Short mmCIF file of C-alpha atoms and ligand atoms in Angstrom, two decimals:
data_model
loop_
_atom_site.label_atom_id
_atom_site.label_comp_id
_atom_site.label_asym_id
_atom_site.label_seq_id
_atom_site.Cartn_x
_atom_site.Cartn_y
_atom_site.Cartn_z
CA MET R 525 21.51 -8.58 -12.25
CA ASP R 526 18.88 -9.01 -15.00
CA PHE R 527 15.28 -8.33 -14.12
CA GLU R 528 12.35 -8.11 -16.53
CA ASN R 529 9.51 -7.09 -14.26
CA ILE R 530 11.24 -4.69 -11.91
CA LEU R 531 13.95 -2.05 -12.18
CA ILE R 532 16.50 -1.45 -9.46
CA GLY R 533 18.80 1.53 -9.11
CA VAL R 534 21.08 2.71 -6.30
CA GLU R 535 22.19 6.29 -5.78
CA GLU R 536 23.82 7.86 -2.72
CA GLY R 537 22.96 4.81 -0.59
CA ILE R 538 19.29 4.90 -1.61
CA ALA R 539 17.97 1.91 -3.57
CA THR R 540 14.84 2.32 -5.67
CA ILE R 541 12.86 -0.70 -6.82
CA THR R 542 10.33 0.15 -9.55
CA PHE R 543 7.55 -2.32 -10.40
CA ASN R 544 7.78 -2.45 -14.16
CA ARG R 545 4.78 -4.00 -15.90
CA PRO R 546 3.06 -0.72 -16.87
CA LYS R 547 0.84 -2.38 -19.50
CA ALA R 548 -0.71 -4.50 -16.71
CA LEU R 549 -0.62 -1.57 -14.27
CA ASN R 550 2.36 -3.29 -12.57
CA ALA R 551 0.18 -6.21 -11.39
CA LEU R 552 2.05 -8.77 -9.31
CA ASN R 553 2.53 -12.01 -11.23
CA SER R 554 4.72 -14.89 -10.05
CA ALA R 555 7.67 -13.76 -12.16
CA LEU R 556 7.60 -10.26 -10.64
CA LEU R 557 7.30 -11.65 -7.11
CA ALA R 558 10.28 -13.98 -7.69
CA GLU R 559 12.39 -11.10 -9.01
CA LEU R 560 11.34 -8.86 -6.14
CA SER R 561 12.30 -11.56 -3.67
CA ARG R 562 15.82 -11.79 -5.15
CA ALA R 563 16.17 -8.00 -5.30
CA LEU R 564 15.18 -7.68 -1.63
CA ASP R 565 17.81 -10.30 -0.68
CA ASN R 566 20.41 -8.25 -2.57
CA VAL R 567 19.31 -5.08 -0.76
CA ALA R 568 19.47 -6.85 2.62
CA ASP R 569 23.01 -8.08 1.87
CA ASP R 570 24.34 -4.72 0.68
CA GLU R 571 25.64 -2.73 3.64
CA ASP R 572 26.00 0.40 1.52
CA ILE R 573 22.24 0.64 0.98
CA ARG R 574 20.75 2.78 3.76
CA VAL R 575 17.16 3.33 2.52
CA LEU R 576 14.83 1.55 0.08
CA VAL R 577 12.12 3.24 -1.99
CA LEU R 578 9.38 1.29 -3.78
CA THR R 579 7.41 2.80 -6.65
CA GLY R 580 5.65 1.91 -9.90
CA ALA R 581 6.60 2.49 -13.54
CA GLY R 582 4.42 4.82 -15.59
CA ASP R 583 2.12 7.49 -14.26
CA LYS R 584 -0.96 5.36 -13.67
CA ALA R 585 -0.13 2.71 -11.10
CA PHE R 586 2.02 1.79 -8.14
CA VAL R 587 0.68 -1.79 -8.28
CA ALA R 588 -2.91 -2.63 -9.33
CA GLY R 589 -2.89 -5.82 -7.25
CA ALA R 590 -2.08 -9.45 -7.72
CA ASP R 591 -2.31 -10.48 -11.38
CA ILE R 592 -5.99 -11.42 -11.69
CA LYS R 593 -5.39 -13.24 -14.99
CA GLU R 594 -2.88 -15.51 -13.25
CA LEU R 595 -4.88 -16.12 -10.09
CA ALA R 596 -8.29 -16.63 -11.75
CA ALA R 597 -7.69 -20.35 -12.43
CA LEU R 598 -6.08 -21.39 -9.13
CA THR R 599 -7.32 -24.34 -7.08
CA ALA R 600 -7.72 -23.84 -3.33
CA LEU R 601 -4.32 -25.40 -2.63
CA GLN R 602 -2.66 -23.34 -5.34
CA ALA R 603 -4.36 -20.20 -3.95
CA LYS R 604 -2.99 -20.95 -0.49
CA ARG R 605 0.50 -21.41 -1.95
CA PHE R 606 0.11 -18.18 -3.97
CA ALA R 607 -0.86 -16.26 -0.80
CA GLN R 608 2.04 -17.84 1.12
CA LYS R 609 4.51 -16.86 -1.61
CA GLY R 610 3.18 -13.30 -1.82
CA GLN R 611 3.20 -12.93 1.96
CA SER R 612 6.74 -14.25 2.25
CA VAL R 613 8.02 -11.70 -0.30
CA ILE R 614 6.08 -8.89 1.37
CA ASN R 615 7.35 -10.02 4.78
CA LYS R 616 10.89 -9.53 3.45
CA ILE R 617 10.09 -5.83 2.95
CA ALA R 618 8.86 -5.49 6.52
CA ALA R 619 11.89 -7.38 7.84
CA LEU R 620 14.53 -5.25 6.08
CA PRO R 621 16.70 -3.55 8.73
CA ILE R 622 16.65 -0.25 6.80
CA PRO R 623 13.80 2.26 6.31
CA VAL R 624 11.51 1.48 3.37
CA ILE R 625 9.34 4.22 1.85
CA ALA R 626 6.43 3.50 -0.51
CA ALA R 627 6.08 6.19 -3.19
CA VAL R 628 2.51 5.49 -4.30
CA ASN R 629 2.30 7.18 -7.67
CA GLY R 630 -1.07 5.81 -8.89
CA TYR R 631 -3.37 2.86 -8.23
CA ALA R 632 -2.27 0.80 -5.23
CA LEU R 633 -4.99 -1.82 -5.06
CA GLY R 634 -5.16 -5.24 -3.41
CA GLY R 635 -1.59 -6.56 -3.39
CA GLY R 636 -0.44 -2.99 -4.17
CA THR R 637 -1.87 -1.59 -0.95
CA GLU R 638 -0.57 -4.70 0.84
CA MET R 639 2.93 -4.03 -0.54
CA ALA R 640 2.74 -0.40 0.62
CA LEU R 641 1.50 -1.51 4.05
CA ALA R 642 4.70 -3.52 4.58
CA CYS R 643 6.78 -0.37 4.03
CA ASP R 644 7.64 1.84 7.00
CA PHE R 645 5.50 4.67 5.67
CA ILE R 646 3.72 5.82 2.56
CA TYR R 647 3.97 9.06 0.58
CA ALA R 648 1.37 9.31 -2.19
CA ALA R 649 0.53 11.39 -5.23
CA GLU R 650 -2.70 13.37 -4.98
CA SER R 651 -3.94 11.40 -8.01
CA ALA R 652 -3.26 7.99 -6.39
CA ASN R 653 -6.02 5.65 -5.30
CA MET R 654 -5.74 2.91 -2.72
CA GLY R 655 -7.88 0.10 -1.42
CA LEU R 656 -8.45 -3.60 -0.97
CA PRO R 657 -11.09 -4.39 -3.63
CA GLU R 658 -10.78 -8.19 -3.37
CA THR R 659 -14.38 -8.74 -2.20
CA THR R 660 -15.42 -7.26 -5.54
CA LEU R 661 -13.73 -10.32 -7.07
CA GLY R 662 -15.32 -12.70 -4.56
CA LEU R 663 -12.00 -12.94 -2.70
CA ILE R 664 -10.34 -11.48 0.38
CA PRO R 665 -6.91 -9.85 0.60
CA GLY R 666 -4.26 -12.59 0.54
CA PHE R 667 -0.97 -10.72 0.86
CA GLY R 668 -1.40 -9.52 4.47
CA GLY R 669 -4.07 -6.82 4.05
CA THR R 670 -6.52 -8.11 6.65
CA GLN R 671 -3.73 -8.08 9.25
CA ARG R 672 -1.58 -5.04 8.45
CA LEU R 673 -4.40 -2.64 7.56
CA SER R 674 -6.32 -3.30 10.78
CA ARG R 675 -3.14 -2.95 12.85
CA LEU R 676 -2.37 0.37 11.17
CA ILE R 677 -5.75 2.14 11.01
CA GLY R 678 -7.87 0.13 13.46
CA SER R 679 -10.16 -2.81 12.85
CA ASN R 680 -13.36 -0.81 12.28
CA GLN R 681 -11.90 1.38 9.52
CA ALA R 682 -10.11 -1.63 8.00
CA LYS R 683 -13.28 -3.73 8.02
CA GLU R 684 -15.24 -1.00 6.24
CA LEU R 685 -12.60 -0.77 3.50
CA ILE R 686 -12.19 -4.55 3.18
CA TYR R 687 -15.92 -5.41 3.27
CA THR R 688 -16.92 -2.69 0.78
CA GLY R 689 -13.82 -3.03 -1.42
CA LYS R 690 -14.01 0.75 -1.73
CA ILE R 691 -11.20 2.47 -3.61
CA ILE R 692 -10.26 5.74 -1.93
CA PRO R 693 -8.22 8.74 -3.08
CA ALA R 694 -4.87 9.54 -1.45
CA ARG R 695 -6.25 12.40 0.67
CA GLU R 696 -8.85 10.10 2.24
CA ALA R 697 -6.15 7.47 2.82
CA GLN R 698 -4.14 10.18 4.59
CA THR R 699 -7.10 11.08 6.80
CA LEU R 700 -7.37 7.41 7.79
CA GLY R 701 -3.68 7.30 8.74
CA LEU R 702 -2.80 4.93 5.91
CA VAL R 703 -0.75 7.54 4.02
CA ASN R 704 1.69 9.89 5.79
CA GLN R 705 1.95 12.69 3.22
CA VAL R 706 0.34 13.62 -0.09
CA PHE R 707 2.04 15.59 -2.88
CA SER R 708 1.23 16.59 -6.43
CA ALA R 709 2.32 13.84 -8.83
CA GLU R 710 5.22 16.00 -10.07
CA LEU R 711 6.57 16.62 -6.57
CA LEU R 712 6.12 13.11 -5.14
CA MET R 713 9.50 11.56 -6.02
CA GLY R 714 11.40 14.70 -5.05
CA ALA R 715 9.76 14.66 -1.62
CA VAL R 716 10.39 10.92 -1.19
CA MET R 717 14.07 11.34 -2.12
CA GLU R 718 14.50 14.30 0.23
CA THR R 719 13.23 12.21 3.14
CA ALA R 720 15.27 9.19 1.97
CA ARG R 721 18.45 11.32 1.89
CA SER R 722 17.80 12.62 5.41
CA LEU R 723 17.34 9.03 6.65
CA ALA R 724 20.46 7.86 4.78
CA ALA R 725 22.45 10.50 6.69
CA LYS R 726 21.26 9.14 10.06
CA GLY R 727 23.04 6.45 12.07
CA ARG R 728 22.20 3.04 10.64
CA VAL R 729 22.42 1.42 14.08
CA SER R 730 19.81 3.75 15.58
CA LEU R 731 17.37 3.48 12.64
CA ARG R 732 17.65 -0.29 12.75
CA ALA R 733 17.00 -0.34 16.50
CA ALA R 734 14.06 2.07 16.14
CA LYS R 735 12.46 -0.06 13.42
CA GLU R 736 13.00 -3.25 15.40
CA ALA R 737 11.55 -1.72 18.57
CA VAL R 738 8.42 -0.35 16.84
CA ASN R 739 7.76 -3.48 14.76
CA SER R 740 8.46 -6.05 17.49
CA GLY R 741 6.61 -3.92 20.04
CA LEU R 742 3.46 -3.96 17.91
CA ASP R 743 3.32 -7.74 18.18
CA THR R 744 3.70 -7.89 21.95
CA ASP R 745 2.44 -6.44 25.26
CA LEU R 746 3.60 -3.03 26.50
CA ALA R 747 6.00 -4.36 29.17
CA THR R 748 7.80 -6.59 26.66
CA GLY R 749 7.85 -3.77 24.10
CA LEU R 750 9.44 -1.43 26.64
CA LYS R 751 12.12 -4.05 27.36
CA ILE R 752 12.85 -4.30 23.61
CA GLU R 753 13.23 -0.51 23.63
CA GLN R 754 15.65 -0.62 26.59
CA ASP R 755 17.84 -3.19 24.81
CA GLY R 756 17.82 -1.18 21.58
CA PHE R 757 18.71 1.97 23.50
CA ALA R 758 21.62 0.18 25.20
CA ILE R 759 22.95 -1.25 21.92
CA CYS R 760 22.79 2.19 20.27
CA MET R 761 24.65 3.70 23.23
CA ILE R 762 27.75 1.51 22.66
CA SER R 763 27.79 2.17 18.89
CA THR R 764 30.35 4.44 17.27
CA ASP R 765 27.32 6.27 15.80
CA ALA R 766 26.12 7.34 19.27
CA GLU R 767 29.66 8.32 20.22
CA GLU R 768 29.84 10.47 17.06
CA GLY R 769 26.30 11.87 17.43
CA THR R 770 26.75 13.01 21.02
CA ARG R 771 30.28 14.36 20.40
CA ALA R 772 29.08 16.29 17.31
CA PHE R 773 26.34 17.91 19.44
CA ILE R 774 28.87 19.02 22.06
CA GLU R 775 31.29 20.25 19.36
CA LYS R 776 28.42 22.11 17.62
CA ARG R 777 28.87 20.36 14.25
CA LYS R 778 26.94 17.93 12.05
CA PRO R 779 27.54 14.25 12.87
CA VAL R 780 29.09 11.94 10.28
CA PHE R 781 27.68 8.48 10.96
CA LYS R 782 29.60 5.36 9.88
CA GLY R 783 26.76 2.94 10.65
CA ARG R 784 28.96 0.68 12.78
CA LEU R 785 28.32 -0.84 16.16
CA SER R 786 31.93 -0.57 17.26
N1 CAA A 942 -4.21 -8.07 -12.76
C1 CAA A 942 -3.99 -8.25 -14.08
N2 CAA A 942 -4.12 -7.28 -15.01
C2 CAA A 942 -4.50 -6.06 -14.57
C3 CAA A 942 -4.75 -5.78 -13.22
C4 CAA A 942 -4.58 -6.86 -12.29
N3 CAA A 942 -4.74 -6.69 -10.96
N4 CAA A 942 -5.15 -4.50 -13.09
C5 CAA A 942 -5.12 -3.98 -14.34
N5 CAA A 942 -4.73 -4.92 -15.23
C6 CAA A 942 -4.58 -4.79 -16.69
C7 CAA A 942 -5.94 -4.76 -17.37
O1 CAA A 942 -6.40 -6.08 -17.57
C8 CAA A 942 -5.59 -4.05 -18.66
O2 CAA A 942 -4.94 -4.96 -19.51
P1 CAA A 942 -5.43 -5.11 -21.06
O3 CAA A 942 -5.11 -3.76 -21.66
O4 CAA A 942 -4.57 -6.22 -21.58
O5 CAA A 942 -6.88 -5.39 -21.02
C9 CAA A 942 -4.54 -3.03 -18.23
O6 CAA A 942 -4.03 -3.51 -16.99
C10 CAA A 942 -5.12 -1.64 -17.98
O7 CAA A 942 -6.19 -1.77 -17.06
P2 CAA A 942 -7.66 -1.17 -17.33
O8 CAA A 942 -7.94 -1.12 -18.79
O9 CAA A 942 -8.62 -1.91 -16.47
O10 CAA A 942 -7.43 0.32 -16.81
P3 CAA A 942 -8.55 1.31 -16.22
O11 CAA A 942 -7.90 2.64 -16.12
O12 CAA A 942 -9.83 1.21 -16.97
O13 CAA A 942 -8.84 0.75 -14.73
C11 CAA A 942 -8.22 -0.13 -12.57
C12 CAA A 942 -7.82 0.77 -13.78
C13 CAA A 942 -9.39 0.53 -11.83
C14 CAA A 942 -7.00 -0.19 -11.66
C15 CAA A 942 -8.61 -1.52 -13.08
O14 CAA A 942 -7.59 -2.00 -13.94
C16 CAA A 942 -8.82 -2.52 -11.98
O15 CAA A 942 -9.85 -2.52 -11.32
N6 CAA A 942 -7.85 -3.44 -11.80
C17 CAA A 942 -7.98 -4.52 -10.84
C18 CAA A 942 -7.77 -4.04 -9.42
C19 CAA A 942 -7.97 -5.17 -8.43
O16 CAA A 942 -9.04 -5.75 -8.32
N7 CAA A 942 -6.91 -5.51 -7.70
C20 CAA A 942 -6.93 -6.59 -6.72
C21 CAA A 942 -6.38 -7.85 -7.35
S1 CAA A 942 -6.60 -9.28 -6.37
C22 CAA A 942 -5.39 -9.19 -5.20
O17 CAA A 942 -4.57 -8.29 -5.16
C23 CAA A 942 -5.41 -10.32 -4.21
C24 CAA A 942 -4.40 -10.21 -3.14
O18 CAA A 942 -4.61 -9.67 -2.09
C25 CAA A 942 -3.13 -10.85 -3.30
#
């Protein structure tokens, strides 16, 4: 499939989508968002893809935000539509039934941080910078930042970052719980791929159930969340993956998961 603004590659069951507008620091214009939407549909439909990695082309940026040149002239109605479109693409990342890792290799600002927030977790280069600088433009985050950042790091920390528009280095983002792990720029992709390979070797049924339980549980009360967990546990138990995983333990060997329910 031909894409101009993103690159997509698949190796050993791991798909990598690379935002590819390095001259604009991979800013999200409508064309990129449309391509990303199609690519995510393809990933969702491809049963051989076990893990998705998102990263940015070049050594300067993951994504420097929504394309300011494109959004500068929007009317209120067009801005609402733009935010809806961006959110719906980013929601597709969160809804994928496979693990998604953000490899933040440079600036992840505005829509870039919002994109990373929809991933399951974030690994970042030491040189990366993150933040939601929209108030600096007289705006607020429009691709989910006010919601996902406060759910992840707490409303007080999120408010400070959103109100000030402060751009913070990866280590500070890690201290806040926004970033899981920080690596030197040279080691980042190797570390991301190592984790991706270990996830690709796990049972697809159990990873899917774990993601569903955590994500759905965050949007509900504890009792309902625990019920979701019970159902996921029961579904995993009847999968061929659980049969293989438990038998491999007893037979003292490594499991070979097929990723099938039955
Ligand atoms: N949109 C469009 N173009 C962008 C861009 C963006 N978000 N960020 C960078 N670029 C372009 C620059 O215009 C420049 O292009 P030209 O060479 O044609 O002038 C090129 O990328 C390189 O950028 P700089 O020269 O500015 O590079 P720098 O190293 O001096 O600064 C930076 C890097 C600090 C990231 C700076 O580019 C910057 O502040 N970018 C904007 C960040 C931002 O405000 N993002 C939020 C956008 S709004 C948003 O995302 C809303 C939402 O929630 C959906």
